[in-house]
Amino acid sequence: MQFSPEVQVLILNGVILGVAYLGIYPSLAQKTRNRIMAIDLVLSALAIGVAGALFWDTGVGFTLVFFEVNWAVFTVVTLFVIETPLFLRFASKHGINLLDPPED
């Protein structure tokens, strides 16, 4: 079964975020905003790298609601949209303060 490029990137993002929020982040000894942001930066780079390996220089267009975008923009925007509610729920559940200056 062949998935569309959009679905492939959404699956990639979902798997990366699933591993992060079900495995990596809960296992952190200290759950702080800065630690999560640092790990998230690495995971975002992983998502962009894998999507780039699949779609770089292929000319495949991605439909993002009403706009046609390239693979990089689609990957970053969909990762952000999917992750925002996950992060807010995780931060709320673990008492991570989002507004005060970082302490670590």
PDB file of C-alpha atoms in Angstrom:
ATOM      1  CA  MET A   1       0.000   0.000   0.000  1.00  0.00           C
ATOM      2  CA  GLN A   2       1.381   3.386  -1.015  1.00  0.00           C
ATOM      3  CA  PHE A   3       0.611   6.398   1.169  1.00  0.00           C
ATOM      4  CA  SER A   4       0.482   9.956  -0.111  1.00  0.00           C
ATOM      5  CA  PRO A   5       3.489  12.151   0.762  1.00  0.00           C
ATOM      6  CA  GLU A   6       1.402  14.116   3.266  1.00  0.00           C
ATOM      7  CA  VAL A   7       0.364  10.931   5.074  1.00  0.00           C
ATOM      8  CA  GLN A   8       3.966   9.698   5.109  1.00  0.00           C
ATOM      9  CA  VAL A   9       5.124  12.879   6.848  1.00  0.00           C
ATOM     10  CA  LEU A  10       2.173  12.805   9.261  1.00  0.00           C
ATOM     11  CA  ILE A  11       3.003   9.201  10.192  1.00  0.00           C
ATOM     12  CA  LEU A  12       6.667  10.149  10.662  1.00  0.00           C
ATOM     13  CA  ASN A  13       5.712  13.073  12.906  1.00  0.00           C
ATOM     14  CA  GLY A  14       3.255  10.933  14.842  1.00  0.00           C
ATOM     15  CA  VAL A  15       5.810   8.206  15.490  1.00  0.00           C
ATOM     16  CA  ILE A  16       8.468  10.692  16.610  1.00  0.00           C
ATOM     17  CA  LEU A  17       6.048  12.488  18.918  1.00  0.00           C
ATOM     18  CA  GLY A  18       4.687   9.197  20.226  1.00  0.00           C
ATOM     19  CA  VAL A  19       8.172   8.049  21.189  1.00  0.00           C
ATOM     20  CA  ALA A  20       8.862  11.445  22.754  1.00  0.00           C
ATOM     21  CA  TYR A  21       5.697  11.813  24.817  1.00  0.00           C
ATOM     22  CA  LEU A  22       5.190   8.152  25.715  1.00  0.00           C
ATOM     23  CA  GLY A  23       8.822   7.181  26.230  1.00  0.00           C
ATOM     24  CA  ILE A  24      11.485   9.858  26.367  1.00  0.00           C
ATOM     25  CA  TYR A  25       9.844  12.724  28.253  1.00  0.00           C
ATOM     26  CA  PRO A  26       8.107  10.649  30.971  1.00  0.00           C
ATOM     27  CA  SER A  27      11.411   8.901  31.722  1.00  0.00           C
ATOM     28  CA  LEU A  28      13.286  12.156  32.386  1.00  0.00           C
ATOM     29  CA  ALA A  29      14.411  12.455  36.000  1.00  0.00           C
ATOM     30  CA  GLN A  30      13.897  16.223  35.924  1.00  0.00           C
ATOM     31  CA  LYS A  31      11.077  17.333  33.668  1.00  0.00           C
ATOM     32  CA  THR A  32      11.831  20.971  32.870  1.00  0.00           C
ATOM     33  CA  ARG A  33      10.936  23.226  29.998  1.00  0.00           C
ATOM     34  CA  ASN A  34      14.572  23.574  28.915  1.00  0.00           C
ATOM     35  CA  ARG A  35      15.248  19.825  28.901  1.00  0.00           C
ATOM     36  CA  ILE A  36      12.136  19.153  26.857  1.00  0.00           C
ATOM     37  CA  MET A  37      12.980  21.965  24.424  1.00  0.00           C
ATOM     38  CA  ALA A  38      16.514  20.625  23.935  1.00  0.00           C
ATOM     39  CA  ILE A  39      15.287  17.112  23.218  1.00  0.00           C
ATOM     40  CA  ASP A  40      12.523  18.509  21.028  1.00  0.00           C
ATOM     41  CA  LEU A  41      15.095  20.368  18.937  1.00  0.00           C
ATOM     42  CA  VAL A  42      16.903  17.095  18.244  1.00  0.00           C
ATOM     43  CA  LEU A  43      13.646  15.276  17.450  1.00  0.00           C
ATOM     44  CA  SER A  44      12.548  18.096  15.121  1.00  0.00           C
ATOM     45  CA  ALA A  45      15.876  17.870  13.306  1.00  0.00           C
ATOM     46  CA  LEU A  46      15.321  14.112  13.018  1.00  0.00           C
ATOM     47  CA  ALA A  47      11.877  14.655  11.480  1.00  0.00           C
ATOM     48  CA  ILE A  48      13.230  17.210   9.006  1.00  0.00           C
ATOM     49  CA  GLY A  49      16.182  14.957   8.168  1.00  0.00           C
ATOM     50  CA  VAL A  50      14.026  11.900   7.468  1.00  0.00           C
ATOM     51  CA  ALA A  51      11.511  13.928   5.457  1.00  0.00           C
ATOM     52  CA  GLY A  52      14.406  15.465   3.551  1.00  0.00           C
ATOM     53  CA  ALA A  53      15.829  12.035   2.786  1.00  0.00           C
ATOM     54  CA  LEU A  54      12.455  11.021   1.381  1.00  0.00           C
ATOM     55  CA  PHE A  55      11.458  14.172  -0.524  1.00  0.00           C
ATOM     56  CA  TRP A  56      14.504  16.389  -1.152  1.00  0.00           C
ATOM     57  CA  ASP A  57      14.763  17.377  -4.812  1.00  0.00           C
ATOM     58  CA  THR A  58      11.775  15.257  -5.848  1.00  0.00           C
ATOM     59  CA  GLY A  59       9.535  18.192  -6.715  1.00  0.00           C
ATOM     60  CA  VAL A  60       6.678  16.699  -4.701  1.00  0.00           C
ATOM     61  CA  GLY A  61       4.234  19.350  -3.542  1.00  0.00           C
ATOM     62  CA  PHE A  62       2.422  19.195  -0.222  1.00  0.00           C
ATOM     63  CA  THR A  63      -1.027  20.612   0.381  1.00  0.00           C
ATOM     64  CA  LEU A  64      -1.329  22.463   3.663  1.00  0.00           C
ATOM     65  CA  VAL A  65      -5.005  23.426   3.963  1.00  0.00           C
ATOM     66  CA  PHE A  66      -5.252  26.036   1.184  1.00  0.00           C
ATOM     67  CA  PHE A  67      -1.572  26.372   0.289  1.00  0.00           C
ATOM     68  CA  GLU A  68       0.929  24.347  -1.685  1.00  0.00           C
ATOM     69  CA  VAL A  69       4.191  24.092   0.292  1.00  0.00           C
ATOM     70  CA  ASN A  70       7.408  22.122   0.138  1.00  0.00           C
ATOM     71  CA  TRP A  71       8.271  19.148   2.318  1.00  0.00           C
ATOM     72  CA  ALA A  72      10.243  21.168   4.886  1.00  0.00           C
ATOM     73  CA  VAL A  73       7.465  23.664   5.590  1.00  0.00           C
ATOM     74  CA  PHE A  74       4.874  20.887   5.745  1.00  0.00           C
ATOM     75  CA  THR A  75       7.009  18.876   8.180  1.00  0.00           C
ATOM     76  CA  VAL A  76       7.662  21.795  10.531  1.00  0.00           C
ATOM     77  CA  VAL A  77       4.105  23.159  10.512  1.00  0.00           C
ATOM     78  CA  THR A  78       2.419  19.793  11.040  1.00  0.00           C
ATOM     79  CA  LEU A  79       4.929  18.844  13.745  1.00  0.00           C
ATOM     80  CA  PHE A  80       4.125  22.101  15.561  1.00  0.00           C
ATOM     81  CA  VAL A  81       0.363  21.667  15.199  1.00  0.00           C
ATOM     82  CA  ILE A  82       0.432  18.072  16.440  1.00  0.00           C
ATOM     83  CA  GLU A  83       2.882  18.723  19.261  1.00  0.00           C
ATOM     84  CA  THR A  84       1.328  21.853  20.784  1.00  0.00           C
ATOM     85  CA  PRO A  85      -1.593  20.123  22.548  1.00  0.00           C
ATOM     86  CA  LEU A  86       0.659  17.215  23.558  1.00  0.00           C
ATOM     87  CA  PHE A  87       3.192  19.557  25.129  1.00  0.00           C
ATOM     88  CA  LEU A  88       0.572  21.668  26.908  1.00  0.00           C
ATOM     89  CA  ARG A  89      -1.044  18.570  28.414  1.00  0.00           C
ATOM     90  CA  PHE A  90       2.326  17.096  29.422  1.00  0.00           C
ATOM     91  CA  ALA A  91       3.427  20.382  30.990  1.00  0.00           C
ATOM     92  CA  SER A  92       0.164  20.692  32.892  1.00  0.00           C
ATOM     93  CA  LYS A  93       0.284  17.095  34.130  1.00  0.00           C
ATOM     94  CA  HIS A  94       3.905  17.369  35.323  1.00  0.00           C
ATOM     95  CA  GLY A  95       3.718  20.894  36.731  1.00  0.00           C
ATOM     96  CA  ILE A  96       6.080  22.457  34.216  1.00  0.00           C
ATOM     97  CA  ASN A  97       5.837  26.250  34.435  1.00  0.00           C
ATOM     98  CA  LEU A  98       5.681  27.804  30.965  1.00  0.00           C
ATOM     99  CA  LEU A  99       5.771  31.485  31.914  1.00  0.00           C
ATOM    100  CA  ASP A 100       8.533  31.981  34.486  1.00  0.00           C
ATOM    101  CA  PRO A 101      12.191  32.302  33.489  1.00  0.00           C
ATOM    102  CA  PRO A 102      13.942  28.913  33.321  1.00  0.00           C
ATOM    103  CA  GLU A 103      15.735  27.773  36.454  1.00  0.00           C
ATOM    104  CA  ASP A 104      17.991  25.045  35.028  1.00  0.00           C
TER     105      ASP A 104
END
